[in-house]
Each structure stands twice: as C-alpha cells, then as structure tokens.
Coordinates of C-alpha atoms in Angstrom, one line a residue:
X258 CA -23.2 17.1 11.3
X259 CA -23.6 15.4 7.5
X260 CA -20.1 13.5 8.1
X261 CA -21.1 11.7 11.8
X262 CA -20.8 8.4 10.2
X263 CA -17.9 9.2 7.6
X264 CA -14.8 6.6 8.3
X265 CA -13.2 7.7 4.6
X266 CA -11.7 10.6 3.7
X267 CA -9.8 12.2 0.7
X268 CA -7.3 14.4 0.9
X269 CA -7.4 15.8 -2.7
X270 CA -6.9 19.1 -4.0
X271 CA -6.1 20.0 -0.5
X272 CA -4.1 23.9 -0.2
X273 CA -0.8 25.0 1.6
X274 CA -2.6 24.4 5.2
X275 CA -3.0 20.9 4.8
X276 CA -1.6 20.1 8.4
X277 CA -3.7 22.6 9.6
X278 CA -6.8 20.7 8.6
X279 CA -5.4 17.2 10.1
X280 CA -4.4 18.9 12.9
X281 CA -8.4 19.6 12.7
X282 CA -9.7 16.8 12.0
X283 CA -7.7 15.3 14.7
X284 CA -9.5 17.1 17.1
X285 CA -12.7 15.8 15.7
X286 CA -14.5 12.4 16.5
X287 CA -13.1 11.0 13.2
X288 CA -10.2 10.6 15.2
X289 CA -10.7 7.2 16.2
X290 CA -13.1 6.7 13.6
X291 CA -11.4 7.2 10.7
X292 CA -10.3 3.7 8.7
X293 CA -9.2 4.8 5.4
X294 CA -7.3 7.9 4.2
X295 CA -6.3 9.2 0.9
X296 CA -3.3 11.5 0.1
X297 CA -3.1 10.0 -3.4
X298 CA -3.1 13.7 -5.0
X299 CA -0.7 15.7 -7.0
X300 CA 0.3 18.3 -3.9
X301 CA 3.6 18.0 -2.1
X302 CA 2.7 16.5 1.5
X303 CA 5.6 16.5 3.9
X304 CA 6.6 13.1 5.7
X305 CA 6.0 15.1 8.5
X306 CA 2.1 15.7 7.5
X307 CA 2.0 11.8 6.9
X308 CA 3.1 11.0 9.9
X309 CA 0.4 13.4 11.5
X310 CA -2.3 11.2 9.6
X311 CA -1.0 8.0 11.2
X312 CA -2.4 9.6 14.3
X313 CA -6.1 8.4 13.5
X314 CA -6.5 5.8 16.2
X315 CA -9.0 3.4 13.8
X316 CA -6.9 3.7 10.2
X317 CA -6.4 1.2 8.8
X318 CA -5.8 2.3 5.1
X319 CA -3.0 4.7 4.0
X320 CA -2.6 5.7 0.2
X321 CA 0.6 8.2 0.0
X322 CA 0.7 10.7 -2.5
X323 CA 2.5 10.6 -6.0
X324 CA 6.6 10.2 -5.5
X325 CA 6.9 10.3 -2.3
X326 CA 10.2 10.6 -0.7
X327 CA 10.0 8.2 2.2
X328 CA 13.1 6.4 3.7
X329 CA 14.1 4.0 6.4
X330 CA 13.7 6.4 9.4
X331 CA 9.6 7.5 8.0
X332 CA 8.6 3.4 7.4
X333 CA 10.2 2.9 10.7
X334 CA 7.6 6.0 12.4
X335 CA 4.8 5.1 10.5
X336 CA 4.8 1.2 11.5
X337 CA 5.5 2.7 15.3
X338 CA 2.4 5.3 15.3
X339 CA 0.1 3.2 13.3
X340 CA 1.3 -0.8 13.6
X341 CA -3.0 -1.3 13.1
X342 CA -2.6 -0.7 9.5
X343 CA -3.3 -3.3 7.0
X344 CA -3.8 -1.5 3.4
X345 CA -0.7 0.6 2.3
X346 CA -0.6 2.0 -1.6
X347 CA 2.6 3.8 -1.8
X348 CA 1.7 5.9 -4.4
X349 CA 3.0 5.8 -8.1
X350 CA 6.6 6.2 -7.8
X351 CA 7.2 6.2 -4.3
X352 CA 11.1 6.4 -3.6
X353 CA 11.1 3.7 -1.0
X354 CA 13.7 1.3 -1.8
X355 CA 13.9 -2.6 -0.7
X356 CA 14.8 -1.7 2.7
X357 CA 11.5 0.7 3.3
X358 CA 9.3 -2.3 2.0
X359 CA 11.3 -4.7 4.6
X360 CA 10.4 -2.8 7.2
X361 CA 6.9 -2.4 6.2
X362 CA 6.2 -5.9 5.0
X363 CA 7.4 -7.0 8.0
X364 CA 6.3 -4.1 11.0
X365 CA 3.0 -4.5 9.1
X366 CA 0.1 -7.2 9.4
X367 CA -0.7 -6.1 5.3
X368 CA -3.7 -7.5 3.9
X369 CA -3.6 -4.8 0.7
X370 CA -0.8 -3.5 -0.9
X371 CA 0.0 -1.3 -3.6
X372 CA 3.0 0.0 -5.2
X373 CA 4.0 1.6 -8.5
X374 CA 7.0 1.7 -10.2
X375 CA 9.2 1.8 -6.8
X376 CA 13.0 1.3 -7.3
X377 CA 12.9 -2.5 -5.0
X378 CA 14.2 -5.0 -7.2
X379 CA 14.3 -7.4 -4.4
X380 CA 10.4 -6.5 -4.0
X381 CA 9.2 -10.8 -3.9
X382 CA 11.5 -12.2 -1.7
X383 CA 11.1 -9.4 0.7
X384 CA 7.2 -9.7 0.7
X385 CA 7.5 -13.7 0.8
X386 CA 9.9 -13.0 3.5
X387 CA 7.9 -11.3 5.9
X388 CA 5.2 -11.7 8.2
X389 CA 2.7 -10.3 5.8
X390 CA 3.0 -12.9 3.2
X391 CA 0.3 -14.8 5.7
X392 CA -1.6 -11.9 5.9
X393 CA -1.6 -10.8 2.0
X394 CA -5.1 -10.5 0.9
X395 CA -4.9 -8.4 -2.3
X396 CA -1.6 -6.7 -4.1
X397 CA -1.5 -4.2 -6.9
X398 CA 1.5 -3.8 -9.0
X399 CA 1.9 -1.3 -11.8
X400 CA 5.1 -0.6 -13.9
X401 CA 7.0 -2.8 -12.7
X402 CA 7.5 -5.9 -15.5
X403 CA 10.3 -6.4 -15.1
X404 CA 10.8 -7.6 -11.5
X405 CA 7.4 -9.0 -11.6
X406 CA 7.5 -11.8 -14.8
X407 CA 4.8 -14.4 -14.8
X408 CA 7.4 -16.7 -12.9
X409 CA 7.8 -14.4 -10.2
X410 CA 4.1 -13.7 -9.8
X411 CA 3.2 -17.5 -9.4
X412 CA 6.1 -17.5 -6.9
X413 CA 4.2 -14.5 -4.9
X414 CA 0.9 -16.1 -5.3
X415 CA 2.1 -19.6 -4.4
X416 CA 3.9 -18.1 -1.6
X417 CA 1.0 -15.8 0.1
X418 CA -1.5 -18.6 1.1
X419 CA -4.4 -15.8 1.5
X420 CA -3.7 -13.5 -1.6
X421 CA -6.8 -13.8 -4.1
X422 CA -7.0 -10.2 -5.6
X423 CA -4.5 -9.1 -8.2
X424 CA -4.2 -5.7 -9.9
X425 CA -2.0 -4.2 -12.2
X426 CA -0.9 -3.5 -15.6
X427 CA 0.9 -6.9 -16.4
X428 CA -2.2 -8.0 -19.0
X429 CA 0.9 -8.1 -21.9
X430 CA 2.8 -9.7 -19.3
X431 CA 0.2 -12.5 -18.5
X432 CA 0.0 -13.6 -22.2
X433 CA -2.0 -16.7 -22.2
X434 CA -0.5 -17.1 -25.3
X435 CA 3.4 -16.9 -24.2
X436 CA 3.0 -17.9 -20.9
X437 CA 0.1 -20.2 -20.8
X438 CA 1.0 -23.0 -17.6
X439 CA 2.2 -20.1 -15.4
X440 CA -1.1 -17.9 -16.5
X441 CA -3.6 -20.8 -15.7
X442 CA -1.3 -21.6 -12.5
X443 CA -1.8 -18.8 -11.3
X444 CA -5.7 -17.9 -12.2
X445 CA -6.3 -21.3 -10.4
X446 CA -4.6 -20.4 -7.3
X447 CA -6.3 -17.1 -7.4
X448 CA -9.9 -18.5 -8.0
X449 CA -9.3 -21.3 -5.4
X450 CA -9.1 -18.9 -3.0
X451 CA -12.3 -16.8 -4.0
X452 CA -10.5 -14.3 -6.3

C-alpha cells in the first residue's frame, strides 16, 4: 500500500531470487507503471533477468548492472520487448561492442544515454548515425578519452541538434587552457540549447 504511486525502482542489493521478485513485481500494478528501473548493482543479473525487466509496459529508463555481458542477439530483444525506451546507461563496463550500440542507437528513440568504458571505438559516428542523434537529449561518458577528444565531442554536440546535458569525466580533457575554441564551442552549443 506505501508504494501505489512508486514509478522508480532499484534493484540493489537484491539476493539469488532476483527473477523471482520481477516475476513479482510483474504481477503487480507497477507493471505498466513502472518508468525507471535500476540494476546498476554489483550482483550478477542474467541477460535473461534483463530481458524479464523490459516487460514493464511504462519503462522507459534501463540502467544495466556493472560489466554486463550483452551482445547483438540481447540489444536486438531488448529494442523488440521494450522499443518505448528512451534512457539506457549500460553500466560501467558493459561488453557491448560497436555493433550492440548500432542496434540500440538506432532501434531506440534515446533521449539519455550512458556508457562507461565500453570497448566501441566507432562509438560517434554510430550515434550521429542513427535515428537517435535527433532524439539525444543528454549523454554521459566516463573512461573513455580517448575516443571522445574535445574534437569528437563538438562533432557529437554539433551533430545531435537536441543534446544539452553532458556528463562525464573528461574535465582534464576539456582544458580551457589546451583546448580553448573547441571548449567554448561546445559550452555555447550546450547553453544555447538550455544546458
């Protein structure tokens, strides 16, 4: 009864039975209610479970947990069961490679995305690339420098015409100092559009 108007949950510190307790919840009215789900913890969950979680009719916000071992066939299910979702954080060091973001970028209407140290060096032209460069609302990047170099982030920034949030660790990277034009480039762009 306290949770009627809950649309946010958090899947942390969950045990062994955590398909149990989708399989739960599932059964619950937070079925379609449910917009925003967190796996981000430091527990093994199964593609399998994952996949169960894209079953909440209303989500609309997926953070994977820590390294997670998706591929081609798992982006391709995921963008099938849940094509309504527009935030995605893959988790810090998801395995999904340039062809997992392809599919996603592009099956995917993103608005927020999120990714950590993921082995895509082809990571800005696939996102400029897809359908949800026009969508793009907000991005986070952390560790990875050295695909995305002040250069490359103007070039994201310049080429997602809605993107006005930035996160990530690239504050050495975006040294007004060293990079000054391409800094102020891109902080203008950003603020133009309300960020």
């Amino acid at each position: 009864r306290a949770c009627v108007c809950a649309d946010e949950v958090s899947l942390v510190e969950c045990d062994d039975e955590l398909a149990a307790f989708v399989d739960m919840l599932l059964r619950t009215p937070l079925r379609g209610r449910l917009r925003k789900l967190d796996l981000g913890f430091d527990l093994p969950v199964s593609n399998e479970v994952i996949l169960q979680c894209a079953r909440f009719e209303g989500l609309r916000f997926l953070r994977l947990p820590p390294e997670c071992a998706i591929d081609v066939e798992f982006c391709r299910s995921l963008a099938q069961l849940r094509p309504t979702l527009t935030g995605l954080d893959l988790g810090t060091e998801c395995r999904a490679d340039d062809e997992c973001l392809r599919i996603l970028c592009e099956s995917l209407s993103l608005e927020h995305l999120t990714f950590s140290s993921i082995p895509c060096p082809a990571a800005i032209d696939i996102i400029l690339q897809s359908s949800s460069a026009q969508t793009l609302r907000g991005i986070g990047i952390y560790y990875m420098d050295e695909i995305f170099t002040p250069a490359n982030l103007l070039r994201l920034v310049r080429g997602c015409p809605l993107l006005s949030e930035f996160e990530g660790d690239s504050g050495e990277l975006l040294s007004p100092i060293e990079h000054g034009k391409t800094v102020k480039a891109i902080n203008k762009l950003l603020k133009g559009r309300g960020g």
